[in-house]
Amino acid sequence: MDYQVIIPAAGQGKRMGVGKNKLLLELQEQPVILHTINVFLHDQNCKGIILVIQPDDERIFKELLKTRPMKEKIKTVYGGTERQFSVYNGLQAVENTEIVLVHDGARPFIKLSVIHQLVEKAHRHGAAIAAVPVKDTIKKVDQHQVMETVERSSLWQVQTPQAFRFSILFRAHQQAHRENFLGTDESSLVERLGYSVNVVTGDYDNIKLTTPEDLYFAEAILKKRSVMK
Ligand code: CTP
Ligand code: MG
Protein backbone atom coordinates (compact mmCIF):
# COMPACT_ATOMS: atom_id res chain seq x y z
CA MET A 1 0.00 0.00 0.00
CA ASP A 2 1.27 3.47 -0.94
CA TYR A 3 2.14 6.20 1.54
CA GLN A 4 4.06 9.45 1.89
CA VAL A 5 6.46 10.32 4.69
CA ILE A 6 7.30 13.54 6.51
CA ILE A 7 10.87 13.57 7.81
CA PRO A 8 11.50 16.30 10.39
CA ALA A 9 15.17 17.29 10.08
CA ALA A 10 15.01 20.92 11.19
CA GLY A 11 16.41 20.52 14.70
CA GLN A 12 19.63 21.93 16.07
CA GLY A 13 21.00 18.82 17.72
CA LYS A 14 21.83 20.66 20.93
CA ARG A 15 22.19 17.52 23.05
CA MET A 16 24.66 16.05 20.57
CA GLY A 17 26.81 19.11 21.19
CA VAL A 18 28.65 19.23 17.86
CA GLY A 19 27.74 22.82 16.99
CA LYS A 20 25.76 21.85 13.90
CA ASN A 21 22.74 19.80 12.93
CA LYS A 22 23.56 16.25 14.14
CA LEU A 23 21.93 14.84 10.99
CA LEU A 24 24.98 16.01 9.06
CA LEU A 25 27.33 13.84 11.14
CA GLU A 26 28.71 10.93 9.15
CA LEU A 27 28.23 7.24 9.87
CA GLN A 28 30.34 5.04 7.61
CA GLU A 29 31.08 8.06 5.44
CA GLN A 30 27.46 8.99 4.87
CA PRO A 31 25.52 11.72 6.71
CA VAL A 32 22.88 10.41 9.10
CA ILE A 33 20.09 12.09 7.14
CA LEU A 34 21.02 10.18 3.98
CA HIS A 35 20.90 6.86 5.82
CA THR A 36 17.34 7.76 6.86
CA ILE A 37 16.17 9.12 3.50
CA ASN A 38 17.65 6.19 1.54
CA VAL A 39 15.28 3.74 3.25
CA PHE A 40 12.30 5.65 1.88
CA LEU A 41 13.85 6.46 -1.51
CA HIS A 42 14.28 2.76 -2.15
CA ASP A 43 10.80 1.79 -1.00
CA GLN A 44 8.50 1.57 -4.01
CA ASN A 45 5.44 2.07 -1.82
CA CYS A 46 6.75 5.44 -0.69
CA LYS A 47 5.37 7.94 -3.19
CA GLY A 48 6.64 11.15 -1.61
CA ILE A 49 9.14 12.39 0.97
CA ILE A 50 8.59 15.74 2.63
CA LEU A 51 11.89 16.70 4.17
CA VAL A 52 11.57 19.45 6.76
CA ILE A 53 14.76 21.49 7.13
CA GLN A 54 15.95 24.76 8.57
CA PRO A 55 16.91 27.55 6.14
CA ASP A 56 20.51 27.58 7.43
CA ASP A 57 20.98 23.95 6.33
CA GLU A 58 19.27 24.33 2.95
CA ARG A 59 22.38 24.69 0.81
CA ILE A 60 24.14 21.69 2.31
CA PHE A 61 21.02 19.46 2.24
CA LYS A 62 20.33 20.35 -1.42
CA GLU A 63 23.95 19.48 -2.24
CA LEU A 64 23.63 16.12 -0.49
CA LEU A 65 20.44 15.24 -2.34
CA LYS A 66 21.62 16.37 -5.77
CA THR A 67 22.98 13.01 -6.83
CA ARG A 68 20.41 10.74 -5.19
CA PRO A 69 18.54 8.44 -7.54
CA MET A 70 14.76 9.07 -7.44
CA LYS A 71 15.32 12.42 -5.76
CA GLU A 72 12.18 13.71 -7.55
CA LYS A 73 10.28 12.04 -4.72
CA ILE A 74 11.68 14.58 -2.25
CA LYS A 75 10.10 17.94 -1.49
CA THR A 76 11.80 20.23 1.04
CA VAL A 77 9.97 22.67 3.30
CA TYR A 78 11.11 24.85 6.19
CA GLY A 79 10.62 23.77 9.79
CA GLY A 80 9.59 25.66 12.91
CA THR A 81 11.00 26.29 16.36
CA GLU A 82 9.51 23.05 17.79
CA ARG A 83 9.44 19.60 16.24
CA GLN A 84 5.62 19.70 16.23
CA PHE A 85 5.64 22.92 14.21
CA SER A 86 8.08 21.37 11.75
CA VAL A 87 5.78 18.40 11.24
CA TYR A 88 2.79 20.73 10.84
CA ASN A 89 4.63 22.64 8.11
CA GLY A 90 5.42 19.32 6.47
CA LEU A 91 1.78 18.24 6.63
CA GLN A 92 0.69 21.33 4.71
CA ALA A 93 2.98 20.28 1.86
CA VAL A 94 1.57 16.75 1.59
CA GLU A 95 -0.59 16.18 -1.48
CA ASN A 96 -2.97 13.44 -2.25
CA THR A 97 -2.24 10.51 0.04
CA GLU A 98 -4.45 8.36 2.20
CA ILE A 99 -1.62 7.38 4.55
CA VAL A 100 1.07 9.65 5.91
CA LEU A 101 4.01 8.64 8.09
CA VAL A 102 6.12 10.85 10.30
CA HIS A 103 9.67 9.61 10.84
CA ASP A 104 12.50 11.42 12.64
CA GLY A 105 15.52 12.19 10.51
CA ALA A 106 17.54 11.15 13.56
CA ARG A 107 16.43 7.47 13.36
CA PRO A 108 18.50 6.06 10.50
CA PHE A 109 18.00 2.35 11.30
CA ILE A 110 14.31 1.95 10.55
CA LYS A 111 13.42 -1.30 8.80
CA LEU A 112 11.06 -1.64 5.84
CA SER A 113 9.15 -4.47 7.52
CA VAL A 114 8.13 -2.14 10.38
CA ILE A 115 7.21 0.65 7.95
CA HIS A 116 4.96 -1.67 5.96
CA GLN A 117 3.21 -3.03 9.04
CA LEU A 118 2.52 0.53 10.20
CA VAL A 119 1.09 1.52 6.84
CA GLU A 120 -1.27 -1.47 6.83
CA LYS A 121 -2.40 -0.85 10.41
CA ALA A 122 -2.98 2.86 9.75
CA HIS A 123 -5.02 1.96 6.68
CA ARG A 124 -7.15 -0.43 8.73
CA HIS A 125 -7.39 1.41 12.08
CA GLY A 126 -6.50 5.07 11.34
CA ALA A 127 -3.39 5.34 13.48
CA ALA A 128 -0.38 3.15 14.32
CA ILE A 129 2.95 3.73 16.03
CA ALA A 130 6.18 1.78 16.42
CA ALA A 131 7.23 0.94 19.99
CA VAL A 132 9.25 -1.59 21.98
CA PRO A 133 8.65 -2.97 25.49
CA VAL A 134 10.59 -1.09 28.17
CA LYS A 135 13.53 -3.17 29.48
CA ASP A 136 14.46 -1.24 32.61
CA THR A 137 12.46 -0.87 35.80
CA ILE A 138 10.85 2.56 35.80
CA LYS A 139 10.13 4.53 38.97
CA LYS A 140 8.42 7.83 39.57
CA VAL A 141 10.84 10.07 41.46
CA ASP A 142 10.29 13.43 43.12
CA GLN A 143 13.24 15.36 44.57
CA HIS A 144 15.40 12.21 44.59
CA GLN A 145 12.77 10.21 46.49
CA VAL A 146 11.06 7.22 44.95
CA MET A 147 7.33 7.85 44.74
CA GLU A 148 6.25 4.71 42.95
CA THR A 149 7.47 1.70 40.97
CA VAL A 150 5.49 1.66 37.76
CA GLU A 151 4.23 -1.75 36.57
CA ARG A 152 6.62 -2.49 33.73
CA SER A 153 4.56 -4.95 31.74
CA SER A 154 2.33 -2.19 30.38
CA LEU A 155 5.14 0.24 29.53
CA TRP A 156 6.34 0.70 25.96
CA GLN A 157 9.01 2.97 24.62
CA VAL A 158 7.60 4.85 21.67
CA GLN A 159 9.54 5.53 18.48
CA THR A 160 8.86 6.82 15.02
CA PRO A 161 7.58 6.05 12.39
CA GLN A 162 4.06 6.94 13.40
CA ALA A 163 1.48 6.34 10.65
CA PHE A 164 -1.96 7.87 10.18
CA ARG A 165 -4.78 8.41 7.80
CA PHE A 166 -3.86 11.85 6.51
CA SER A 167 -7.24 13.36 7.43
CA ILE A 168 -6.86 12.28 11.08
CA LEU A 169 -3.34 13.61 11.54
CA PHE A 170 -4.12 16.88 9.79
CA ARG A 171 -7.17 17.48 11.97
CA ALA A 172 -5.18 16.59 15.12
CA HIS A 173 -2.43 19.05 14.23
CA GLN A 174 -4.89 21.82 13.39
CA GLN A 175 -6.64 21.35 16.71
CA ALA A 176 -3.39 21.27 18.69
CA HIS A 177 -2.33 24.45 16.89
CA ARG A 178 -5.61 26.21 17.73
CA GLU A 179 -5.39 25.16 21.37
CA ASN A 180 -1.67 25.76 21.82
CA PHE A 181 -1.16 22.12 22.78
CA LEU A 182 2.40 20.91 22.42
CA GLY A 183 2.87 17.13 22.43
CA THR A 184 6.08 15.14 22.26
CA ASP A 185 4.85 12.95 19.40
CA GLU A 186 2.12 12.87 16.74
CA SER A 187 0.22 10.11 18.48
CA SER A 188 -0.44 12.27 21.54
CA LEU A 189 -2.19 14.83 19.32
CA VAL A 190 -4.36 12.13 17.78
CA GLU A 191 -5.07 10.44 21.14
CA ARG A 192 -6.55 13.65 22.53
CA LEU A 193 -9.15 13.62 19.74
CA GLY A 194 -10.30 10.25 21.05
CA TYR A 195 -8.87 7.98 18.35
CA SER A 196 -7.38 4.66 19.34
CA VAL A 197 -3.82 4.10 18.24
CA ASN A 198 -2.45 0.70 17.25
CA VAL A 199 1.01 -0.33 18.45
CA VAL A 200 3.36 -2.22 16.15
CA THR A 201 6.30 -3.94 17.82
CA GLY A 202 9.34 -2.14 16.49
CA ASP A 203 12.98 -2.90 16.79
CA TYR A 204 15.51 -1.99 19.51
CA ASP A 205 17.96 -0.99 16.78
CA ASN A 206 15.68 1.87 15.74
CA ILE A 207 17.45 4.29 18.09
CA LYS A 208 17.23 8.06 17.90
CA LEU A 209 20.66 9.66 17.74
CA THR A 210 20.38 12.14 20.57
CA THR A 211 23.54 12.31 22.71
CA PRO A 212 27.20 11.59 21.78
CA GLU A 213 27.22 8.00 23.10
CA ASP A 214 24.43 7.11 20.66
CA LEU A 215 27.07 7.38 17.93
CA TYR A 216 28.88 4.35 19.41
CA PHE A 217 25.65 2.35 19.32
CA ALA A 218 25.08 3.53 15.74
CA GLU A 219 28.51 2.32 14.62
CA ALA A 220 27.87 -1.02 16.34
CA ILE A 221 24.51 -1.44 14.61
CA LEU A 222 26.07 -0.71 11.22
CA LYS A 223 28.88 -3.17 11.91
CA LYS A 224 26.39 -5.86 12.91
CA ARG A 225 24.48 -5.25 9.68
CA SER A 226 27.54 -5.51 7.49
CA VAL A 227 28.48 -8.81 9.16
CA MET A 228 24.96 -10.19 8.70
CA LYS A 229 24.78 -9.27 4.98
N1 CTP B 1 13.24 18.53 14.59
C1 CTP B 1 12.64 19.39 13.67
N2 CTP B 1 12.31 20.67 14.05
C2 CTP B 1 12.55 21.09 15.31
C3 CTP B 1 13.15 20.23 16.26
C4 CTP B 1 13.48 18.94 15.86
O1 CTP B 1 12.40 19.01 12.52
N3 CTP B 1 12.24 22.34 15.63
C5 CTP B 1 13.63 17.17 14.16
C6 CTP B 1 15.11 16.83 14.38
O2 CTP B 1 15.89 17.29 13.28
C7 CTP B 1 15.10 15.33 14.55
C8 CTP B 1 13.70 15.03 15.11
O3 CTP B 1 12.93 16.22 14.93
O4 CTP B 1 15.25 14.64 13.32
C9 CTP B 1 13.76 14.60 16.56
O5 CTP B 1 14.21 15.68 17.37
P1 CTP B 1 15.47 15.64 18.35
O6 CTP B 1 16.04 14.27 18.42
O7 CTP B 1 15.08 16.35 19.59
O8 CTP B 1 16.56 16.50 17.52
P2 CTP B 1 17.06 17.97 17.79
O9 CTP B 1 15.90 18.84 18.19
O10 CTP B 1 17.86 18.37 16.61
O11 CTP B 1 18.04 17.76 19.02
P3 CTP B 1 18.07 18.56 20.42
O12 CTP B 1 16.69 18.43 21.02
O13 CTP B 1 19.13 17.87 21.21
O14 CTP B 1 18.43 20.00 20.08
MG1 MG C 1 14.78 18.41 20.02
mmCIF file of C-alpha atoms and ligand atoms in Angstrom:
data_model
loop_
_atom_site.group_PDB
_atom_site.id
_atom_site.type_symbol
_atom_site.label_atom_id
_atom_site.label_comp_id
_atom_site.label_asym_id
_atom_site.label_seq_id
_atom_site.Cartn_x
_atom_site.Cartn_y
_atom_site.Cartn_z
ATOM 1 C CA MET A 1 0.000 0.000 0.000
ATOM 2 C CA ASP A 2 1.269 3.472 -0.940
ATOM 3 C CA TYR A 3 2.140 6.204 1.536
ATOM 4 C CA GLN A 4 4.056 9.454 1.891
ATOM 5 C CA VAL A 5 6.464 10.322 4.695
ATOM 6 C CA ILE A 6 7.301 13.539 6.507
ATOM 7 C CA ILE A 7 10.869 13.567 7.812
ATOM 8 C CA PRO A 8 11.505 16.301 10.394
ATOM 9 C CA ALA A 9 15.171 17.294 10.076
ATOM 10 C CA ALA A 10 15.011 20.921 11.188
ATOM 11 C CA GLY A 11 16.412 20.518 14.699
ATOM 12 C CA GLN A 12 19.630 21.934 16.073
ATOM 13 C CA GLY A 13 21.000 18.824 17.724
ATOM 14 C CA LYS A 14 21.826 20.665 20.930
ATOM 15 C CA ARG A 15 22.194 17.525 23.055
ATOM 16 C CA MET A 16 24.664 16.047 20.568
ATOM 17 C CA GLY A 17 26.811 19.113 21.188
ATOM 18 C CA VAL A 18 28.650 19.233 17.863
ATOM 19 C CA GLY A 19 27.741 22.822 16.990
ATOM 20 C CA LYS A 20 25.759 21.846 13.904
ATOM 21 C CA ASN A 21 22.740 19.802 12.930
ATOM 22 C CA LYS A 22 23.560 16.251 14.144
ATOM 23 C CA LEU A 23 21.928 14.842 10.988
ATOM 24 C CA LEU A 24 24.977 16.007 9.057
ATOM 25 C CA LEU A 25 27.335 13.839 11.144
ATOM 26 C CA GLU A 26 28.710 10.930 9.151
ATOM 27 C CA LEU A 27 28.226 7.239 9.868
ATOM 28 C CA GLN A 28 30.340 5.035 7.615
ATOM 29 C CA GLU A 29 31.084 8.065 5.444
ATOM 30 C CA GLN A 30 27.460 8.989 4.873
ATOM 31 C CA PRO A 31 25.520 11.724 6.709
ATOM 32 C CA VAL A 32 22.883 10.409 9.105
ATOM 33 C CA ILE A 33 20.086 12.091 7.137
ATOM 34 C CA LEU A 34 21.024 10.179 3.975
ATOM 35 C CA HIS A 35 20.896 6.864 5.818
ATOM 36 C CA THR A 36 17.340 7.757 6.856
ATOM 37 C CA ILE A 37 16.171 9.118 3.498
ATOM 38 C CA ASN A 38 17.645 6.190 1.543
ATOM 39 C CA VAL A 39 15.278 3.743 3.245
ATOM 40 C CA PHE A 40 12.297 5.651 1.878
ATOM 41 C CA LEU A 41 13.852 6.463 -1.505
ATOM 42 C CA HIS A 42 14.281 2.756 -2.147
ATOM 43 C CA ASP A 43 10.803 1.795 -0.999
ATOM 44 C CA GLN A 44 8.502 1.573 -4.014
ATOM 45 C CA ASN A 45 5.442 2.067 -1.820
ATOM 46 C CA CYS A 46 6.754 5.445 -0.690
ATOM 47 C CA LYS A 47 5.374 7.943 -3.188
ATOM 48 C CA GLY A 48 6.643 11.150 -1.612
ATOM 49 C CA ILE A 49 9.138 12.386 0.967
ATOM 50 C CA ILE A 50 8.587 15.744 2.630
ATOM 51 C CA LEU A 51 11.891 16.696 4.172
ATOM 52 C CA VAL A 52 11.574 19.452 6.763
ATOM 53 C CA ILE A 53 14.762 21.491 7.134
ATOM 54 C CA GLN A 54 15.952 24.764 8.569
ATOM 55 C CA PRO A 55 16.909 27.553 6.145
ATOM 56 C CA ASP A 56 20.512 27.578 7.433
ATOM 57 C CA ASP A 57 20.978 23.954 6.329
ATOM 58 C CA GLU A 58 19.265 24.334 2.950
ATOM 59 C CA ARG A 59 22.381 24.688 0.813
ATOM 60 C CA ILE A 60 24.136 21.686 2.309
ATOM 61 C CA PHE A 61 21.022 19.460 2.238
ATOM 62 C CA LYS A 62 20.332 20.347 -1.416
ATOM 63 C CA GLU A 63 23.949 19.484 -2.242
ATOM 64 C CA LEU A 64 23.629 16.116 -0.491
ATOM 65 C CA LEU A 65 20.442 15.238 -2.335
ATOM 66 C CA LYS A 66 21.624 16.368 -5.773
ATOM 67 C CA THR A 67 22.981 13.006 -6.831
ATOM 68 C CA ARG A 68 20.412 10.736 -5.187
ATOM 69 C CA PRO A 69 18.538 8.436 -7.540
ATOM 70 C CA MET A 70 14.764 9.071 -7.441
ATOM 71 C CA LYS A 71 15.322 12.421 -5.762
ATOM 72 C CA GLU A 72 12.181 13.709 -7.549
ATOM 73 C CA LYS A 73 10.275 12.038 -4.724
ATOM 74 C CA ILE A 74 11.682 14.578 -2.246
ATOM 75 C CA LYS A 75 10.102 17.937 -1.494
ATOM 76 C CA THR A 76 11.801 20.226 1.041
ATOM 77 C CA VAL A 77 9.973 22.673 3.296
ATOM 78 C CA TYR A 78 11.114 24.850 6.189
ATOM 79 C CA GLY A 79 10.615 23.770 9.787
ATOM 80 C CA GLY A 80 9.588 25.665 12.909
ATOM 81 C CA THR A 81 10.997 26.288 16.359
ATOM 82 C CA GLU A 82 9.512 23.050 17.788
ATOM 83 C CA ARG A 83 9.439 19.603 16.242
ATOM 84 C CA GLN A 84 5.622 19.704 16.231
ATOM 85 C CA PHE A 85 5.642 22.924 14.207
ATOM 86 C CA SER A 86 8.082 21.373 11.753
ATOM 87 C CA VAL A 87 5.779 18.397 11.245
ATOM 88 C CA TYR A 88 2.787 20.731 10.841
ATOM 89 C CA ASN A 89 4.634 22.640 8.108
ATOM 90 C CA GLY A 90 5.419 19.317 6.468
ATOM 91 C CA LEU A 91 1.783 18.242 6.629
ATOM 92 C CA GLN A 92 0.688 21.327 4.713
ATOM 93 C CA ALA A 93 2.979 20.284 1.856
ATOM 94 C CA VAL A 94 1.573 16.749 1.587
ATOM 95 C CA GLU A 95 -0.586 16.181 -1.480
ATOM 96 C CA ASN A 96 -2.971 13.438 -2.248
ATOM 97 C CA THR A 97 -2.245 10.510 0.037
ATOM 98 C CA GLU A 98 -4.446 8.355 2.204
ATOM 99 C CA ILE A 99 -1.619 7.379 4.551
ATOM 100 C CA VAL A 100 1.067 9.652 5.909
ATOM 101 C CA LEU A 101 4.015 8.636 8.087
ATOM 102 C CA VAL A 102 6.124 10.851 10.300
ATOM 103 C CA HIS A 103 9.667 9.607 10.843
ATOM 104 C CA ASP A 104 12.497 11.421 12.640
ATOM 105 C CA GLY A 105 15.519 12.188 10.510
ATOM 106 C CA ALA A 106 17.540 11.148 13.561
ATOM 107 C CA ARG A 107 16.427 7.469 13.360
ATOM 108 C CA PRO A 108 18.495 6.064 10.496
ATOM 109 C CA PHE A 109 17.999 2.354 11.298
ATOM 110 C CA ILE A 110 14.309 1.953 10.550
ATOM 111 C CA LYS A 111 13.420 -1.296 8.802
ATOM 112 C CA LEU A 112 11.060 -1.645 5.843
ATOM 113 C CA SER A 113 9.153 -4.467 7.521
ATOM 114 C CA VAL A 114 8.125 -2.137 10.381
ATOM 115 C CA ILE A 115 7.211 0.654 7.948
ATOM 116 C CA HIS A 116 4.964 -1.667 5.962
ATOM 117 C CA GLN A 117 3.213 -3.027 9.044
ATOM 118 C CA LEU A 118 2.525 0.528 10.204
ATOM 119 C CA VAL A 119 1.086 1.520 6.841
ATOM 120 C CA GLU A 120 -1.268 -1.474 6.829
ATOM 121 C CA LYS A 121 -2.403 -0.845 10.409
ATOM 122 C CA ALA A 122 -2.982 2.865 9.750
ATOM 123 C CA HIS A 123 -5.020 1.962 6.684
ATOM 124 C CA ARG A 124 -7.148 -0.427 8.735
ATOM 125 C CA HIS A 125 -7.386 1.414 12.081
ATOM 126 C CA GLY A 126 -6.501 5.069 11.339
ATOM 127 C CA ALA A 127 -3.387 5.344 13.484
ATOM 128 C CA ALA A 128 -0.378 3.149 14.316
ATOM 129 C CA ILE A 129 2.951 3.734 16.033
ATOM 130 C CA ALA A 130 6.184 1.777 16.423
ATOM 131 C CA ALA A 131 7.228 0.936 19.986
ATOM 132 C CA VAL A 132 9.252 -1.587 21.977
ATOM 133 C CA PRO A 133 8.649 -2.967 25.490
ATOM 134 C CA VAL A 134 10.593 -1.094 28.175
ATOM 135 C CA LYS A 135 13.535 -3.171 29.476
ATOM 136 C CA ASP A 136 14.457 -1.244 32.607
ATOM 137 C CA THR A 137 12.457 -0.874 35.796
ATOM 138 C CA ILE A 138 10.849 2.558 35.795
ATOM 139 C CA LYS A 139 10.134 4.526 38.965
ATOM 140 C CA LYS A 140 8.423 7.828 39.571
ATOM 141 C CA VAL A 141 10.836 10.067 41.460
ATOM 142 C CA ASP A 142 10.288 13.426 43.121
ATOM 143 C CA GLN A 143 13.244 15.360 44.574
ATOM 144 C CA HIS A 144 15.402 12.207 44.593
ATOM 145 C CA GLN A 145 12.769 10.213 46.494
ATOM 146 C CA VAL A 146 11.063 7.219 44.953
ATOM 147 C CA MET A 147 7.331 7.854 44.736
ATOM 148 C CA GLU A 148 6.246 4.712 42.952
ATOM 149 C CA THR A 149 7.467 1.699 40.966
ATOM 150 C CA VAL A 150 5.488 1.662 37.765
ATOM 151 C CA GLU A 151 4.233 -1.750 36.565
ATOM 152 C CA ARG A 152 6.617 -2.486 33.726
ATOM 153 C CA SER A 153 4.561 -4.947 31.736
ATOM 154 C CA SER A 154 2.332 -2.193 30.384
ATOM 155 C CA LEU A 155 5.144 0.245 29.531
ATOM 156 C CA TRP A 156 6.342 0.698 25.957
ATOM 157 C CA GLN A 157 9.010 2.971 24.619
ATOM 158 C CA VAL A 158 7.596 4.846 21.669
ATOM 159 C CA GLN A 159 9.537 5.527 18.476
ATOM 160 C CA THR A 160 8.858 6.824 15.021
ATOM 161 C CA PRO A 161 7.581 6.052 12.393
ATOM 162 C CA GLN A 162 4.060 6.938 13.396
ATOM 163 C CA ALA A 163 1.480 6.343 10.654
ATOM 164 C CA PHE A 164 -1.956 7.874 10.180
ATOM 165 C CA ARG A 165 -4.780 8.413 7.805
ATOM 166 C CA PHE A 166 -3.863 11.849 6.515
ATOM 167 C CA SER A 167 -7.245 13.360 7.433
ATOM 168 C CA ILE A 168 -6.863 12.279 11.083
ATOM 169 C CA LEU A 169 -3.336 13.608 11.541
ATOM 170 C CA PHE A 170 -4.123 16.876 9.789
ATOM 171 C CA ARG A 171 -7.165 17.482 11.975
ATOM 172 C CA ALA A 172 -5.184 16.590 15.117
ATOM 173 C CA HIS A 173 -2.426 19.049 14.234
ATOM 174 C CA GLN A 174 -4.889 21.815 13.386
ATOM 175 C CA GLN A 175 -6.642 21.352 16.705
ATOM 176 C CA ALA A 176 -3.387 21.269 18.688
ATOM 177 C CA HIS A 177 -2.330 24.446 16.885
ATOM 178 C CA ARG A 178 -5.613 26.213 17.725
ATOM 179 C CA GLU A 179 -5.395 25.158 21.372
ATOM 180 C CA ASN A 180 -1.670 25.758 21.818
ATOM 181 C CA PHE A 181 -1.157 22.121 22.781
ATOM 182 C CA LEU A 182 2.402 20.913 22.420
ATOM 183 C CA GLY A 183 2.870 17.132 22.434
ATOM 184 C CA THR A 184 6.077 15.135 22.260
ATOM 185 C CA ASP A 185 4.853 12.947 19.402
ATOM 186 C CA GLU A 186 2.125 12.869 16.741
ATOM 187 C CA SER A 187 0.224 10.109 18.475
ATOM 188 C CA SER A 188 -0.438 12.275 21.537
ATOM 189 C CA LEU A 189 -2.195 14.835 19.320
ATOM 190 C CA VAL A 190 -4.357 12.128 17.775
ATOM 191 C CA GLU A 191 -5.073 10.442 21.136
ATOM 192 C CA ARG A 192 -6.554 13.654 22.525
ATOM 193 C CA LEU A 193 -9.150 13.623 19.744
ATOM 194 C CA GLY A 194 -10.303 10.251 21.051
ATOM 195 C CA TYR A 195 -8.867 7.981 18.351
ATOM 196 C CA SER A 196 -7.379 4.665 19.342
ATOM 197 C CA VAL A 197 -3.815 4.102 18.238
ATOM 198 C CA ASN A 198 -2.449 0.703 17.248
ATOM 199 C CA VAL A 199 1.014 -0.329 18.453
ATOM 200 C CA VAL A 200 3.359 -2.219 16.146
ATOM 201 C CA THR A 201 6.298 -3.944 17.823
ATOM 202 C CA GLY A 202 9.338 -2.138 16.487
ATOM 203 C CA ASP A 203 12.982 -2.897 16.792
ATOM 204 C CA TYR A 204 15.512 -1.995 19.514
ATOM 205 C CA ASP A 205 17.963 -0.990 16.780
ATOM 206 C CA ASN A 206 15.685 1.871 15.736
ATOM 207 C CA ILE A 207 17.452 4.292 18.094
ATOM 208 C CA LYS A 208 17.235 8.060 17.898
ATOM 209 C CA LEU A 209 20.660 9.658 17.738
ATOM 210 C CA THR A 210 20.378 12.145 20.568
ATOM 211 C CA THR A 211 23.539 12.310 22.709
ATOM 212 C CA PRO A 212 27.195 11.586 21.778
ATOM 213 C CA GLU A 213 27.219 8.001 23.096
ATOM 214 C CA ASP A 214 24.428 7.114 20.659
ATOM 215 C CA LEU A 215 27.073 7.380 17.932
ATOM 216 C CA TYR A 216 28.883 4.346 19.409
ATOM 217 C CA PHE A 217 25.654 2.348 19.318
ATOM 218 C CA ALA A 218 25.076 3.534 15.744
ATOM 219 C CA GLU A 219 28.507 2.321 14.623
ATOM 220 C CA ALA A 220 27.873 -1.016 16.341
ATOM 221 C CA ILE A 221 24.509 -1.442 14.609
ATOM 222 C CA LEU A 222 26.069 -0.706 11.215
ATOM 223 C CA LYS A 223 28.880 -3.172 11.911
ATOM 224 C CA LYS A 224 26.387 -5.864 12.906
ATOM 225 C CA ARG A 225 24.479 -5.246 9.678
ATOM 226 C CA SER A 226 27.540 -5.509 7.486
ATOM 227 C CA VAL A 227 28.483 -8.811 9.162
ATOM 228 C CA MET A 228 24.957 -10.194 8.700
ATOM 229 C CA LYS A 229 24.780 -9.274 4.977
HETATM 230 N N1 CTP B 1 13.242 18.532 14.594
HETATM 231 C C1 CTP B 1 12.637 19.393 13.671
HETATM 232 N N2 CTP B 1 12.305 20.668 14.047
HETATM 233 C C2 CTP B 1 12.549 21.094 15.306
HETATM 234 C C3 CTP B 1 13.149 20.232 16.255
HETATM 235 C C4 CTP B 1 13.482 18.938 15.859
HETATM 236 O O1 CTP B 1 12.405 19.014 12.521
HETATM 237 N N3 CTP B 1 12.239 22.343 15.632
HETATM 238 C C5 CTP B 1 13.630 17.168 14.157
HETATM 239 C C6 CTP B 1 15.111 16.831 14.385
HETATM 240 O O2 CTP B 1 15.885 17.291 13.276
HETATM 241 C C7 CTP B 1 15.098 15.331 14.546
HETATM 242 C C8 CTP B 1 13.704 15.030 15.106
HETATM 243 O O3 CTP B 1 12.925 16.218 14.926
HETATM 244 O O4 CTP B 1 15.251 14.636 13.317
HETATM 245 C C9 CTP B 1 13.758 14.601 16.562
HETATM 246 O O5 CTP B 1 14.213 15.680 17.366
HETATM 247 P P1 CTP B 1 15.472 15.642 18.352
HETATM 248 O O6 CTP B 1 16.043 14.272 18.416
HETATM 249 O O7 CTP B 1 15.082 16.348 19.588
HETATM 250 O O8 CTP B 1 16.557 16.498 17.515
HETATM 251 P P2 CTP B 1 17.055 17.973 17.790
HETATM 252 O O9 CTP B 1 15.900 18.841 18.190
HETATM 253 O O10 CTP B 1 17.857 18.367 16.610
HETATM 254 O O11 CTP B 1 18.040 17.758 19.017
HETATM 255 P P3 CTP B 1 18.073 18.562 20.421
HETATM 256 O O12 CTP B 1 16.688 18.427 21.017
HETATM 257 O O13 CTP B 1 19.133 17.871 21.209
HETATM 258 O O14 CTP B 1 18.433 19.995 20.078
HETATM 259 MG MG MG B 2 14.784 18.415 20.024
#
